[in-house]
Short mmCIF file of C-alpha atoms in Angstrom, two decimals:
data_model
loop_
_atom_site.label_atom_id
_atom_site.label_comp_id
_atom_site.label_asym_id
_atom_site.label_seq_id
_atom_site.Cartn_x
_atom_site.Cartn_y
_atom_site.Cartn_z
CA UNK A 1 -2.00 -31.98 -23.14
CA UNK A 2 -2.35 -28.39 -21.79
CA UNK A 3 -4.05 -27.69 -18.53
CA UNK A 4 -6.40 -24.61 -18.47
CA UNK A 5 -7.89 -22.62 -15.81
CA UNK A 6 -9.87 -19.43 -15.21
CA UNK A 7 -7.63 -16.52 -14.11
CA UNK A 8 -9.72 -13.94 -12.38
CA UNK A 9 -8.69 -10.15 -12.12
CA UNK A 10 -11.80 -8.54 -10.31
CA UNK A 11 -15.47 -8.32 -9.70
CA UNK A 12 -17.47 -5.47 -10.91
CA UNK A 13 -21.14 -4.38 -11.20
CA UNK A 14 -22.59 -5.95 -14.29
CA UNK A 15 -21.01 -4.34 -17.34
CA UNK A 16 -21.25 -5.26 -21.05
CA UNK A 17 -17.55 -4.91 -21.82
CA UNK A 18 -14.20 -3.42 -20.78
CA UNK A 19 -11.49 -1.60 -22.87
CA UNK A 20 -8.65 -3.84 -22.13
CA UNK A 21 -9.12 -7.01 -24.52
CA UNK A 22 -5.75 -8.63 -23.45
CA UNK A 23 -4.81 -10.14 -20.18
CA UNK A 24 -2.11 -12.02 -18.71
CA UNK A 25 -0.02 -14.26 -20.92
CA UNK A 26 -1.81 -12.69 -23.90
CA UNK A 27 -5.09 -14.29 -23.19
CA UNK A 28 -8.28 -12.59 -24.13
CA UNK A 29 -10.28 -10.87 -21.22
CA UNK A 30 -13.75 -12.11 -20.81
CA UNK A 31 -16.73 -11.10 -18.48
CA UNK A 32 -18.63 -13.89 -16.76
CA UNK A 33 -22.03 -12.51 -15.67
CA UNK A 34 -23.40 -13.61 -12.36
CA UNK A 35 -26.79 -11.84 -11.60
CA UNK A 36 -26.11 -8.16 -11.19
CA UNK A 37 -22.28 -8.71 -10.95
CA UNK A 38 -19.54 -9.65 -13.59
CA UNK A 39 -16.34 -11.66 -13.04
CA UNK A 40 -13.47 -10.08 -15.13
CA UNK A 41 -11.47 -13.35 -16.15
CA UNK A 42 -9.33 -15.05 -18.89
CA UNK A 43 -8.95 -18.74 -19.74
CA UNK A 44 -5.29 -19.45 -19.39
CA UNK A 45 -2.85 -22.21 -19.84
CA UNK A 46 -1.74 -23.05 -16.26
CA UNK A 47 1.76 -23.90 -17.50
CA UNK A 48 2.11 -20.15 -18.40
CA UNK A 49 1.38 -19.15 -14.77
CA UNK A 50 3.60 -21.79 -13.13
CA UNK A 51 6.26 -19.22 -12.96
CA UNK A 52 4.45 -17.41 -10.19
CA UNK A 53 5.54 -20.17 -7.74
CA UNK A 54 9.11 -20.53 -8.97
CA UNK A 55 11.57 -18.67 -7.01
CA UNK A 56 14.10 -18.91 -9.94
CA UNK A 57 11.68 -16.96 -12.15
CA UNK A 58 13.09 -13.82 -13.80
CA UNK A 59 11.55 -10.70 -11.92
CA UNK A 60 11.15 -9.01 -15.30
CA UNK A 61 8.67 -11.72 -16.20
CA UNK A 62 6.63 -11.47 -13.01
CA UNK A 63 6.78 -7.72 -13.34
CA UNK A 64 5.20 -8.06 -16.81
CA UNK A 65 2.60 -10.19 -15.67
CA UNK A 66 1.65 -7.93 -12.72
CA UNK A 67 1.55 -4.92 -15.09
CA UNK A 68 -0.86 -6.81 -17.35
CA UNK A 69 -3.10 -7.82 -14.33
CA UNK A 70 -3.10 -4.19 -13.29
CA UNK A 71 -4.03 -2.79 -16.67
CA UNK A 72 -7.04 -5.15 -16.83
CA UNK A 73 -8.18 -4.13 -13.34
CA UNK A 74 -7.72 -0.31 -14.17
CA UNK A 75 -9.84 -0.99 -17.36
CA UNK A 76 -12.38 -2.80 -15.35
CA UNK A 77 -12.60 0.21 -13.06
CA UNK A 78 -12.86 2.70 -15.83
CA UNK A 79 -15.62 0.89 -17.38
CA UNK A 80 -17.80 0.16 -14.26
CA UNK A 81 -16.93 2.71 -11.72
CA UNK A 82 -16.21 0.32 -9.16
CA UNK A 83 -13.85 -2.68 -9.00
CA UNK A 84 -12.92 -5.35 -6.39
CA UNK A 85 -9.55 -6.60 -7.48
CA UNK A 86 -8.24 -10.08 -6.75
CA UNK A 87 -4.58 -10.63 -5.79
CA UNK A 88 -2.10 -11.61 -8.58
CA UNK A 89 -2.41 -15.25 -9.68
CA UNK A 90 -5.92 -16.04 -8.62
CA UNK A 91 -7.17 -19.04 -10.61
CA UNK A 92 -10.19 -21.07 -10.59
CA UNK A 93 -10.85 -24.46 -12.21
CA UNK A 94 -13.50 -23.63 -14.74
CA UNK A 95 -16.23 -21.26 -15.67
CA UNK A 96 -18.68 -23.13 -13.55
CA UNK A 97 -16.53 -22.86 -10.56
CA UNK A 98 -15.98 -19.07 -11.27
CA UNK A 99 -19.62 -18.62 -11.37
CA UNK A 100 -20.16 -20.42 -8.02
CA UNK A 101 -17.30 -18.47 -6.51
CA UNK A 102 -19.10 -15.16 -7.15
CA UNK A 103 -22.58 -16.55 -6.25
CA UNK A 104 -21.33 -17.70 -2.90
CA UNK A 105 -19.86 -14.34 -2.05
CA UNK A 106 -22.32 -12.05 -3.81
CA UNK A 107 -23.63 -10.15 -0.87
CA UNK A 108 -20.19 -9.23 0.42
CA UNK A 109 -18.98 -8.41 -3.06
CA UNK A 110 -22.07 -5.99 -3.54
CA UNK A 111 -21.42 -4.20 -0.21
CA UNK A 112 -17.48 -4.01 -0.99
CA UNK A 113 -18.18 -2.48 -4.52
CA UNK A 114 -20.57 0.13 -2.96
CA UNK A 115 -17.93 1.20 -0.29
CA UNK A 116 -15.09 1.38 -2.90
CA UNK A 117 -17.10 3.02 -5.74
CA UNK A 118 -15.04 5.75 -7.45
CA UNK A 119 -12.22 5.34 -4.90
CA UNK A 120 -8.56 5.11 -5.42
CA UNK A 121 -5.71 4.15 -3.11
CA UNK A 122 -2.70 6.34 -2.42
CA UNK A 123 0.42 5.14 -0.52
CA UNK A 124 2.22 7.63 1.77
CA UNK A 125 5.53 7.14 3.34
CA UNK A 126 7.38 9.49 5.85
CA UNK A 127 10.97 8.91 6.34
CA UNK A 128 14.18 10.34 7.81
CA UNK A 129 15.90 12.58 5.35
CA UNK A 130 19.33 11.24 6.39
CA UNK A 131 20.95 9.13 9.13
CA UNK A 132 21.56 11.04 12.37
CA UNK A 133 24.53 10.17 14.50
CA UNK A 134 23.41 10.08 18.06
CA UNK A 135 26.46 8.60 19.77
CA UNK A 136 29.48 10.55 18.31
CA UNK A 137 29.24 13.66 20.40
CA UNK A 138 30.51 12.00 23.53
CA UNK A 139 33.47 10.15 22.04
CA UNK A 140 34.26 13.23 19.84
CA UNK A 141 34.53 15.39 22.99
CA UNK A 142 36.89 12.81 24.65
CA UNK A 143 39.12 12.64 21.56
CA UNK A 144 39.43 16.50 21.47
CA UNK A 145 40.30 16.36 25.31
CA UNK A 146 37.42 18.31 26.64
CA UNK A 147 38.09 18.95 30.19
CA UNK A 148 35.65 17.76 32.99
CA UNK A 149 34.05 20.40 35.25
CA UNK A 150 36.41 20.99 38.38
CA UNK A 151 35.95 18.33 40.88
CA UNK A 152 34.06 15.95 38.53
CA UNK A 153 35.66 12.63 37.56
CA UNK A 154 36.08 12.16 33.79
CA UNK A 155 33.96 8.89 33.84
CA UNK A 156 31.22 10.78 35.60
CA UNK A 157 31.27 13.68 32.92
CA UNK A 158 31.16 11.20 30.08
CA UNK A 159 28.14 9.43 31.54
CA UNK A 160 26.42 12.57 32.15
CA UNK A 161 26.93 13.72 28.61
CA UNK A 162 25.63 10.25 27.44
CA UNK A 163 22.63 10.52 29.37
CA UNK A 164 21.96 13.98 27.81
CA UNK A 165 22.47 12.42 24.43
CA UNK A 166 19.99 9.72 25.00
CA UNK A 167 17.40 12.03 26.56
CA UNK A 168 17.93 14.31 23.46
CA UNK A 169 17.32 11.48 21.23
CA UNK A 170 14.23 10.41 23.05
CA UNK A 171 12.87 14.02 22.86
CA UNK A 172 13.43 13.90 19.05
CA UNK A 173 11.75 10.51 18.75
CA UNK A 174 8.83 11.85 20.61
CA UNK A 175 8.60 15.13 18.59
CA UNK A 176 8.70 13.09 15.27
CA UNK A 177 6.13 10.71 16.61
CA UNK A 178 3.80 13.59 17.14
CA UNK A 179 4.48 15.08 13.65
CA UNK A 180 3.69 11.80 12.05
CA UNK A 181 0.66 11.40 13.99
CA UNK A 182 -0.41 14.96 12.79
CA UNK A 183 0.44 13.91 9.23
CA UNK A 184 -1.78 10.65 9.45
CA UNK A 185 -4.67 12.70 11.12
CA UNK A 186 -4.70 15.36 8.49
CA UNK A 187 -4.57 12.81 5.56
CA UNK A 188 -7.29 10.70 7.23
CA UNK A 189 -9.55 13.74 7.29
CA UNK A 190 -9.44 13.67 3.43
CA UNK A 191 -9.47 9.68 3.05
CA UNK A 192 -12.41 7.59 4.01
CA UNK A 193 -10.18 4.66 5.15
CA UNK A 194 -6.65 3.69 5.72
CA UNK A 195 -4.42 0.53 6.43
CA UNK A 196 -0.88 0.00 7.25
CA UNK A 197 1.43 -0.48 4.30
CA UNK A 198 3.73 -3.48 3.86
CA UNK A 199 7.13 -1.60 3.67
CA UNK A 200 9.80 -2.52 6.08
CA UNK A 201 12.48 -0.06 5.17
CA UNK A 202 14.85 1.31 7.69
CA UNK A 203 14.13 4.98 8.89
CA UNK A 204 10.40 4.83 7.80
CA UNK A 205 8.20 6.60 10.34
CA UNK A 206 4.84 6.11 8.70
CA UNK A 207 3.78 3.70 5.94
CA UNK A 208 0.14 3.89 5.34
CA UNK A 209 -2.41 3.34 2.49
CA UNK A 210 -5.29 5.69 2.09
CA UNK A 211 -8.66 5.11 0.33
CA UNK A 212 -9.55 8.38 -1.39
CA UNK A 213 -12.74 9.40 -3.27
CA UNK A 214 -11.88 10.29 -6.89
CA UNK A 215 -13.42 13.75 -6.23
CA UNK A 216 -11.23 14.33 -3.38
CA UNK A 217 -8.01 13.31 -4.91
CA UNK A 218 -6.78 16.77 -5.71
CA UNK A 219 -7.40 17.79 -2.16
CA UNK A 220 -5.66 14.89 -0.77
CA UNK A 221 -2.55 15.74 -2.87
CA UNK A 222 -2.70 19.41 -1.96
CA UNK A 223 -2.73 18.25 1.77
CA UNK A 224 0.16 16.00 1.26
CA UNK A 225 2.27 18.71 -0.52
CA UNK A 226 1.54 21.16 2.39
CA UNK A 227 2.67 18.55 4.78
CA UNK A 228 5.65 17.59 2.88
CA UNK A 229 6.83 21.24 3.05
CA UNK A 230 6.50 21.11 6.96
CA UNK A 231 8.22 17.72 7.25
CA UNK A 232 11.18 19.15 5.14
CA UNK A 233 11.92 21.64 8.01
CA UNK A 234 11.79 18.78 10.43
CA UNK A 235 14.32 16.79 8.57
CA UNK A 236 11.81 14.35 7.22
CA UNK A 237 10.52 13.42 3.69
CA UNK A 238 6.93 12.52 2.57
CA UNK A 239 6.59 10.38 -0.46
CA UNK A 240 3.34 9.73 -2.12
CA UNK A 241 2.52 6.93 -4.76
CA UNK A 242 -0.69 6.25 -6.68
CA UNK A 243 -3.28 6.50 -7.72
CA UNK A 244 -4.06 2.67 -7.66
CA UNK A 245 -7.14 0.67 -7.90
CA UNK A 246 -8.19 -0.18 -4.22
CA UNK A 247 -6.18 -3.35 -3.95
CA UNK A 248 -5.47 -2.94 -0.19
CA UNK A 249 -9.27 -2.50 0.76
CA UNK A 250 -10.92 -4.83 -1.69
CA UNK A 251 -10.39 -8.34 -0.21
CA UNK A 252 -13.83 -9.82 0.86
CA UNK A 253 -14.03 -10.67 4.48
CA UNK A 254 -14.58 -14.51 3.73
CA UNK A 255 -11.28 -14.77 1.77
CA UNK A 256 -9.15 -12.23 4.02
CA UNK A 257 -7.34 -15.07 5.56
CA UNK A 258 -6.81 -17.23 2.38
#
């Protein structure tokens, strides 16, 4: 006997329909009305979603599920103008539980939907263009037999060079920190909010996600392009991804730590 549940994609302002009829695992997409809100959902076989918690699951399968989830969320946003998306794999027991879920959080959902209306998120990363060798100069000088200044011991000269190397590296770090702060400040002037990204790549100096009104997206991209030109001269690269539904900004306060 199959076990079913209600897979939830998002909450939107009350809307009669959305343009994406097929959800995860091929399940039809439904709208569960609750007062002036609609819960975008599908009734699914829970066995079809068991792979979400199985480390052995093929990443391609999870990727396909994530793409289907995102397609429904995007369609919901296109239909309603505002969307509060849920994380991948959010399932409730039945339609009554789904309706109660919305009712108990309705005020927060309304406030969040108003804040996110017609806004998209963009990810921005600033990274080193290539690795820099900061310790090779001293050893290289010694290998080439560079003489120490008259009256100065070789070990003292080596330590002096090392101190200068470290001081120079620290100056570069400070300069790049200032550049990155300028980038964040400039992009924040166009965006309405920002939160740290989740990347952990080596050499990444800025990983931030920005919430941008739809009417300001072109200005945001123009600003990012101009900043990227400047960063190239500094030996840095700027990468922009998006637009995405506002996943990083839409979690209700009551469920933020779930």
